[in-house]
Short mmCIF file of C-alpha atoms (C1' of nucleotides) in Angstrom, two decimals:
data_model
loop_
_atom_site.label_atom_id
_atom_site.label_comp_id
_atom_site.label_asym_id
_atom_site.label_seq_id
_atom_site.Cartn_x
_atom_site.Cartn_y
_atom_site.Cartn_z
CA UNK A 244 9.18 -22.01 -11.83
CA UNK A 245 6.16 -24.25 -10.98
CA UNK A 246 5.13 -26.49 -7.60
CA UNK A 247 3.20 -29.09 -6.30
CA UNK A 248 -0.37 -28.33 -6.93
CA UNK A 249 -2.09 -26.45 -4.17
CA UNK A 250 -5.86 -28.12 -3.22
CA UNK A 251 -8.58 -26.59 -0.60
CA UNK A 252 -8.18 -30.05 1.30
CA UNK A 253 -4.13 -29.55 1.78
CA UNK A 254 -4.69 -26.09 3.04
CA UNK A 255 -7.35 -26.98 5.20
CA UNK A 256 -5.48 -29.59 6.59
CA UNK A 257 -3.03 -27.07 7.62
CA UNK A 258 -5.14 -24.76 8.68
CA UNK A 259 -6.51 -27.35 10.86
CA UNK A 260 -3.09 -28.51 11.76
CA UNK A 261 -2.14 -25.50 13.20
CA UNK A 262 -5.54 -25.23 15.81
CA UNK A 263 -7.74 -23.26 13.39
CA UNK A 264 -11.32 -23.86 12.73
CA UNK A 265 -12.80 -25.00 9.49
CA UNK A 266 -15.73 -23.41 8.98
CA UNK A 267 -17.60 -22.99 5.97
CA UNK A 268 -16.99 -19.53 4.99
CA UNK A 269 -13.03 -20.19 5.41
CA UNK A 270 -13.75 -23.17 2.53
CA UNK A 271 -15.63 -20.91 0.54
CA UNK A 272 -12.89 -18.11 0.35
CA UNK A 273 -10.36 -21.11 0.13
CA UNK A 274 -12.20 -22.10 -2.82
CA UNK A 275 -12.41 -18.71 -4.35
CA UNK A 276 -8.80 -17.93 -3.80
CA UNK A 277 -7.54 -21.03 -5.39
CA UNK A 278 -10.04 -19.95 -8.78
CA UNK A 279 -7.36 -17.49 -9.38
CA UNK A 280 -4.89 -17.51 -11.21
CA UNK A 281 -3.93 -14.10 -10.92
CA UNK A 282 -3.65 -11.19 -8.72
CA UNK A 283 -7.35 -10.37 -6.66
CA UNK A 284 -8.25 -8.13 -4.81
CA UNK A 285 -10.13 -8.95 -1.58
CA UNK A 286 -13.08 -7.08 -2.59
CA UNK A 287 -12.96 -9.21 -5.52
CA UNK A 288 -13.35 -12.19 -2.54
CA UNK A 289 -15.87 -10.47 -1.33
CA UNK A 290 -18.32 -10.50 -4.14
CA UNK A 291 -17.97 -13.78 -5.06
CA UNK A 292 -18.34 -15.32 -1.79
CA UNK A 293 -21.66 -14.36 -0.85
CA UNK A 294 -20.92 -17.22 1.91
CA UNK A 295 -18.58 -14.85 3.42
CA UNK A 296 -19.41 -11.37 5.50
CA UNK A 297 -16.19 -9.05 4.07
CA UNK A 298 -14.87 -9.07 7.78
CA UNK A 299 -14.58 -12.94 7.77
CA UNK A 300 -13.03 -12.50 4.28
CA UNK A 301 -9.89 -10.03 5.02
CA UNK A 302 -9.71 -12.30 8.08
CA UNK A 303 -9.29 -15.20 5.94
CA UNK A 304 -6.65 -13.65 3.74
CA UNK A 305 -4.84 -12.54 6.35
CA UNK A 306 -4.59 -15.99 7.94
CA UNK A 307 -3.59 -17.63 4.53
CA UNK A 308 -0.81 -15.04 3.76
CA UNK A 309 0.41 -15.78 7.45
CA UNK A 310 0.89 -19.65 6.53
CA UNK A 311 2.00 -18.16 3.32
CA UNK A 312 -0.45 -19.27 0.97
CA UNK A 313 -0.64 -16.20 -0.63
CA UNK A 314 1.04 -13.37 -0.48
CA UNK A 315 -0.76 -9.56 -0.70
CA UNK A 316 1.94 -7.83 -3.39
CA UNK A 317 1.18 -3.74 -4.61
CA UNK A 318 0.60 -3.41 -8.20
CA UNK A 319 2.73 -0.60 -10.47
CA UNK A 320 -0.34 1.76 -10.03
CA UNK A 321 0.06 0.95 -5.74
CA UNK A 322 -3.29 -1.41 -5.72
CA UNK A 323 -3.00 -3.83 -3.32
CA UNK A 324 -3.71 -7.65 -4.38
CA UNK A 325 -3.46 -10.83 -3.29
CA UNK A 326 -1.61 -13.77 -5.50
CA UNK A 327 -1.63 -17.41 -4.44
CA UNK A 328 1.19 -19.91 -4.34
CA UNK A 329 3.11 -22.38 -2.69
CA UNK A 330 4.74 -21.91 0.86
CA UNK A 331 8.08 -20.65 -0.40
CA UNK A 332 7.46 -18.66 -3.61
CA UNK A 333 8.19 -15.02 -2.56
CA UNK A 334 8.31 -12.92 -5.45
CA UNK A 335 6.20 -12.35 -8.65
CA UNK A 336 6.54 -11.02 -11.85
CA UNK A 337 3.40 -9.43 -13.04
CA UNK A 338 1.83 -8.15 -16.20
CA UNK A 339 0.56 -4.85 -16.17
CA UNK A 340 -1.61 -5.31 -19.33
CA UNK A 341 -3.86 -8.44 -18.24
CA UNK A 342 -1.93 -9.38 -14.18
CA UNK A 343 -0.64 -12.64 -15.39
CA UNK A 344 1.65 -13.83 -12.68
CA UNK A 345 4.66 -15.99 -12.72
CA UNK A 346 6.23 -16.85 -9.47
CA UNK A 347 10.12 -17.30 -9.52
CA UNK A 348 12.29 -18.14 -5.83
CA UNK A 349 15.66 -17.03 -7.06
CA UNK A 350 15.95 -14.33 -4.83
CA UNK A 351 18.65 -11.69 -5.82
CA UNK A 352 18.38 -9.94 -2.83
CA UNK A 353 20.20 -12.47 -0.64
CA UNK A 354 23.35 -11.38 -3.13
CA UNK A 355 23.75 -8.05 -1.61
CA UNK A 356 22.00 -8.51 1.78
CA UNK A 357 25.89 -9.83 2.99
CA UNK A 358 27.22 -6.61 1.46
CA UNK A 359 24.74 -4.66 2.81
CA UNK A 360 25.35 -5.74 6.48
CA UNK A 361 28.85 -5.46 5.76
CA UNK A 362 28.74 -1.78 5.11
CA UNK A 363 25.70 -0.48 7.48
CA UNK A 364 25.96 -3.42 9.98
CA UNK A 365 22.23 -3.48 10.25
CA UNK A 366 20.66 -6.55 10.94
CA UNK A 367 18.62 -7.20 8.03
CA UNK A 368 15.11 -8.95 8.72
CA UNK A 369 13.72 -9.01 5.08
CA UNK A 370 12.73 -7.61 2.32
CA UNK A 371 10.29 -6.67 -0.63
CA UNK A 372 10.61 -7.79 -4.03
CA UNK A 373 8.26 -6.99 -7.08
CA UNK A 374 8.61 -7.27 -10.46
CA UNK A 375 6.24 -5.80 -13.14
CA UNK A 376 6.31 -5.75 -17.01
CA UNK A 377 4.29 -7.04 -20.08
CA UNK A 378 3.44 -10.34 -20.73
CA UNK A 379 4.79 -11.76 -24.55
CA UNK A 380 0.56 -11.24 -25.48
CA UNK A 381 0.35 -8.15 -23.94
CA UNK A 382 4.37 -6.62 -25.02
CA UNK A 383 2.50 -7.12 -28.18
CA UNK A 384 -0.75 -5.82 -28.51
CA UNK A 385 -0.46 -2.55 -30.15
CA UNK A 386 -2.57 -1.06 -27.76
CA UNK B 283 26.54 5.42 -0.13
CA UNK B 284 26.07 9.48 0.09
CA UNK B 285 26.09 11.76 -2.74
CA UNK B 286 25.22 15.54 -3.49
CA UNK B 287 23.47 17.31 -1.07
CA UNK B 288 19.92 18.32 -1.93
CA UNK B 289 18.40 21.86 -1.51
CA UNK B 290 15.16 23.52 -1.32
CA UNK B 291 16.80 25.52 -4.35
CA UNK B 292 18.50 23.18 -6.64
CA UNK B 293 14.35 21.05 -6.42
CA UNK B 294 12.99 24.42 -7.19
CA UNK B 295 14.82 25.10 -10.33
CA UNK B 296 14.48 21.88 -11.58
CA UNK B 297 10.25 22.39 -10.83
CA UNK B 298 10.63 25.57 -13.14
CA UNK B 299 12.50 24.07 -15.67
CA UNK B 300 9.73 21.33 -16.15
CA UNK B 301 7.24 23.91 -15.98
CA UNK B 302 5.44 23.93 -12.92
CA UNK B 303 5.25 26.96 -11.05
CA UNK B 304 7.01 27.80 -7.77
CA UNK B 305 4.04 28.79 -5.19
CA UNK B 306 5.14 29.59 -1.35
CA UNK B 307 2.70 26.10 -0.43
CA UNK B 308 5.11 24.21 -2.64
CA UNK B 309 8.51 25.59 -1.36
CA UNK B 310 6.85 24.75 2.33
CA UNK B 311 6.38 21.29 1.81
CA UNK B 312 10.05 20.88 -0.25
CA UNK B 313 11.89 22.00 2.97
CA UNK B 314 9.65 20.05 4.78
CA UNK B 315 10.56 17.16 3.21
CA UNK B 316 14.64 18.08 3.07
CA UNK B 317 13.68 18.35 6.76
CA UNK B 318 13.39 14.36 7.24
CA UNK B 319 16.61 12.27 7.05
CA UNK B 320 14.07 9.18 7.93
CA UNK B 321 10.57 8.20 6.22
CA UNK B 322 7.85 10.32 6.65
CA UNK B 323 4.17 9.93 5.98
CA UNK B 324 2.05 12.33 4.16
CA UNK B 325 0.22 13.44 7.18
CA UNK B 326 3.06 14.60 8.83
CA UNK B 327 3.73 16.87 6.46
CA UNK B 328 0.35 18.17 6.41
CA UNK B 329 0.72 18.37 10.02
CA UNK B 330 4.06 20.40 9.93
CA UNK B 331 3.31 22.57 6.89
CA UNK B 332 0.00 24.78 7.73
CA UNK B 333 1.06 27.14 4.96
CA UNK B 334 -0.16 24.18 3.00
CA UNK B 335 -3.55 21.90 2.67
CA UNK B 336 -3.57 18.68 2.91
CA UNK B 337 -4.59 17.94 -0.83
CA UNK B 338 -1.52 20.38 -1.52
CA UNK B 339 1.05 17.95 0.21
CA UNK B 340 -0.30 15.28 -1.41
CA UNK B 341 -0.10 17.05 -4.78
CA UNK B 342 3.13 18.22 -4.15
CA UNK B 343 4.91 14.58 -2.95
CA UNK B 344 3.49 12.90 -5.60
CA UNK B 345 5.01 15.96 -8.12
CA UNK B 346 7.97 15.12 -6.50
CA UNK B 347 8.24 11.57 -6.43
CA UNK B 348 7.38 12.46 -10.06
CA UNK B 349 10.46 14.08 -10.65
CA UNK B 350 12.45 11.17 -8.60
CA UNK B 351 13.32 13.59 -5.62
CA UNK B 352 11.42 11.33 -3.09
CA UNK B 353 9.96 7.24 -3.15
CA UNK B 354 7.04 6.08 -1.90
CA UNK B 355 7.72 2.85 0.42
CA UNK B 356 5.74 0.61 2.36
CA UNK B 357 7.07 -0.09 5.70
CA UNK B 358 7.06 -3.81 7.24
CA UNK B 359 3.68 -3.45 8.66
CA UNK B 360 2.15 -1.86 5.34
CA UNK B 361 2.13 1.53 6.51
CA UNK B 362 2.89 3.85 3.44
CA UNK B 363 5.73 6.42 3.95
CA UNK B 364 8.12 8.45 1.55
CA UNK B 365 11.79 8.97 1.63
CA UNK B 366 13.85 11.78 0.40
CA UNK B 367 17.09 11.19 -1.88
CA UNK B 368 18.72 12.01 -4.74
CA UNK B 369 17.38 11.32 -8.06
CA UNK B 370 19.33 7.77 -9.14
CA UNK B 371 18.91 6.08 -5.89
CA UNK B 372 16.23 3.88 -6.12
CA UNK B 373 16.30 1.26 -3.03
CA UNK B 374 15.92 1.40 0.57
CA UNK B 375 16.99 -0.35 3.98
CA UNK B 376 14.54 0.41 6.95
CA UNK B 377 15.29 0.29 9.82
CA UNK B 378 11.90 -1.20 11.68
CA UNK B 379 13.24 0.06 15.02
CA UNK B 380 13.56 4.11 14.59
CA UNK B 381 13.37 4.46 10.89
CA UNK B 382 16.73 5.45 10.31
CA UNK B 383 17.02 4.98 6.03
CA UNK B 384 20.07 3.57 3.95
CA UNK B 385 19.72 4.11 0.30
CA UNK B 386 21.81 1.90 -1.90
CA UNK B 387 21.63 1.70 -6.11
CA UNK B 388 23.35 -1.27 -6.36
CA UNK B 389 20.54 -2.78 -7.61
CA UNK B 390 20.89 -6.67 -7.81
CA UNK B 391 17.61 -7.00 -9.39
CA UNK B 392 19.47 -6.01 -12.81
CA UNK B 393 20.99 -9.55 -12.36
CA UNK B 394 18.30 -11.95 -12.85
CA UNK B 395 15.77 -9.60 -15.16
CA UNK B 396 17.37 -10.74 -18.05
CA UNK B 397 17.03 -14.33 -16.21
CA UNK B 398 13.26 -13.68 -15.97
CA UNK B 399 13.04 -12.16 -19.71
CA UNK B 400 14.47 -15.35 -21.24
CA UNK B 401 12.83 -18.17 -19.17
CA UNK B 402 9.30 -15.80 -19.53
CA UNK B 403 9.18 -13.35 -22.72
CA UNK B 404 7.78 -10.59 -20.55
CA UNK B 405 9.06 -7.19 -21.22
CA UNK B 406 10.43 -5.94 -17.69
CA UNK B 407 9.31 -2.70 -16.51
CA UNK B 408 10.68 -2.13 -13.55
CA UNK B 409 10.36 -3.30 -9.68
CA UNK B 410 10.06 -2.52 -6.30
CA UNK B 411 12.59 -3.44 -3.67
CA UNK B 412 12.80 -2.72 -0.11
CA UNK B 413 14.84 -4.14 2.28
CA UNK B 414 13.67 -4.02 6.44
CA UNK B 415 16.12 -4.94 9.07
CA UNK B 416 17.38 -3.48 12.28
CA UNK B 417 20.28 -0.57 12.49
CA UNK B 418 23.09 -1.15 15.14
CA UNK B 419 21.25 0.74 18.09
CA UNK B 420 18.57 -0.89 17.46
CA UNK B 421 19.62 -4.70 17.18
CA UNK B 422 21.85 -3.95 20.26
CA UNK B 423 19.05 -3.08 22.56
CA UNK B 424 17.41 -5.24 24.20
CA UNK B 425 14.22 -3.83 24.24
"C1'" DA C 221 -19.23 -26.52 27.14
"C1'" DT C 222 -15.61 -23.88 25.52
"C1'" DT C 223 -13.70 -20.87 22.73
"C1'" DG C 224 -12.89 -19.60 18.16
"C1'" DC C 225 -15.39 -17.71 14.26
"C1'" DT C 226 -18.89 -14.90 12.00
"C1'" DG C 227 -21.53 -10.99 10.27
"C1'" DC C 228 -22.95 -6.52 10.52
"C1'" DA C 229 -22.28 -1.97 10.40
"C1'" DA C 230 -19.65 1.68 12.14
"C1'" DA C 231 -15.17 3.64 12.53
"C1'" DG C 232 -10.58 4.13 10.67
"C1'" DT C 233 -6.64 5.12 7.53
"C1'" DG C 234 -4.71 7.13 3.71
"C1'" DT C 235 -5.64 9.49 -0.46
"C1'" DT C 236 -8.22 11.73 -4.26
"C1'" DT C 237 -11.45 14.97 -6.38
"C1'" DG C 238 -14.71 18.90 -7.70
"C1'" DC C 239 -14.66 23.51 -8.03
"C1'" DA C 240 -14.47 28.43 -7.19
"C1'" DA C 241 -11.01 31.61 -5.74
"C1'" DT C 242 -6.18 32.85 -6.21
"C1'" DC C 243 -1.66 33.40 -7.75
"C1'" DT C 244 2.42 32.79 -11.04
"C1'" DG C 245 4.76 33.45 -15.24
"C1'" DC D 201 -4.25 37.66 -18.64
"C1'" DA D 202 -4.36 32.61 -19.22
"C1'" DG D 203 -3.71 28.81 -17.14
"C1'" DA D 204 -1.65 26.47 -13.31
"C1'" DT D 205 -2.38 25.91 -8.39
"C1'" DT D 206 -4.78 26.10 -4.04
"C1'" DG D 207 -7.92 24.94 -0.16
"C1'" DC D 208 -11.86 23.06 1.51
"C1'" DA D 209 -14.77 19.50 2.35
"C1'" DA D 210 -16.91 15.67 0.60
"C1'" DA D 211 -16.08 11.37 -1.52
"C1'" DC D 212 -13.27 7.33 -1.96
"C1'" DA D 213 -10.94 2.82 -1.62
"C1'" DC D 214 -9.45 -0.38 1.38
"C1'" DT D 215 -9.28 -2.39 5.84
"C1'" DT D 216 -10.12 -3.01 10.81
"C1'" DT D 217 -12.95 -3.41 14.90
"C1'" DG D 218 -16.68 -4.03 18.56
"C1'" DC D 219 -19.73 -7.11 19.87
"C1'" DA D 220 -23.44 -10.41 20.33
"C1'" DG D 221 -24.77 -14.77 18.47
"C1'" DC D 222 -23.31 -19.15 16.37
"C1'" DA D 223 -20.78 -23.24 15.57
"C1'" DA D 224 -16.50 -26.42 15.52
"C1'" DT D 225 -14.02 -29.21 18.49
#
DNA sequence: ATTGCTGCAAAGTGTTTGCAATCTG
DNA sequence: CAGATTGCAAACACTTTGCAGCAAT
């Protein structure tokens, strides 16, 4: 349920390893992202990376979901956010009260994609998975 | 796989019987809707249904996602959509190629929630699951 | 020196809202 | 009739794009 640590230098290096520049906006939003521990929203980028023009921030996003180091998920309520992880987690569970996240790779899906193919012989190319709920501080907060 | 057929009239009743009144924009965009065996976006709606405004479709599809008689999805690329079906069925499989829609409740998810409430102590809400692949025609062509 | 990256601001999507007029129950 | 519903257009939230200048390799 947890990973090797994530750091701006290993993603960097990455980045870098795959022919992409490192400039100093892309560290900044780096930075920014990796302050989170929770779901943001790239607006939320944008105002705290005044190093940053919003273009060059989506831009950024986009290229660190696409080396999936983070993923963009849709809150209950349809929001769009982003959540960080490690290449490999896929789905979250999130709280609805305060967005705490917790990854998890058992993926149920794979389960019924055979069954699924079996009966509709599609071929299937992926899927979506979110989970969303109350965290134990949250479940219980009268509120 | 299937199940009972929908009708312009059995949504209506159930509308009345919830309260909400039965206006000629409203039955307009419900046989639109029946009209689609494959996701359709708001706008088209808007575009096929004159009889109704636009803020009226979208009114009316979230009144009836409401009631369970159509989902919202997100398609691979993001792009929001709805599909009709039957209250009950909750999940989808897209086809990316020409949209055609499989809906399935067995809903594998139910497996590992009680997984994720014991290893976590959230209280599970609910989720979102879609699940994007390629129907027969359109794996088979080469395209 | 290349060529990718950046910022700005304008243009896009997709959707919601305020409100007076209208229609249903 | 009362209150729900409608349409319009303006407002919104979120994201993408064109393009000229700048900077990493």
């Amino acid at each position: 349920m947890s990973g090797t640590q994530l750091s701006t230098e290993s993603i960097v290096q990455t980045l870098s390893s795959h022919g992409h520049r490192i400039t100093t906006p892309r560290r900044a939003v780096i930075d920014a992202v990796l302050g989170h521990e929770r779901p943001f929203t790239a607006e939320q980028i944008v105002a705290e990376v005044p190093a940053a023009g919003r273009a060059t921030v989506y831009r950024t996003l986009e290229l660190l979901a696409s080396l999936d180091f983070c993923n963009r998920i849709l809150q209950p309520g349809g929001h769009p956010a982003y959540v960080t992880g490690e290449p490999g987690h896929r789905h979250h569970l999130v709280c609805s009260g305060c967005g705490t996240t917790v990854s998890f790779t058992a993926c149920p899906v794979d389960q019924i994609v055979d069954d699924l193919r079996a009966e509709t012989h599609f071929r299937i190319d992926g899927h979506h998975l979110e989970v969303f709920g109350a965290c134990p501080d949250c479940a219980s907060t009268p509120n």
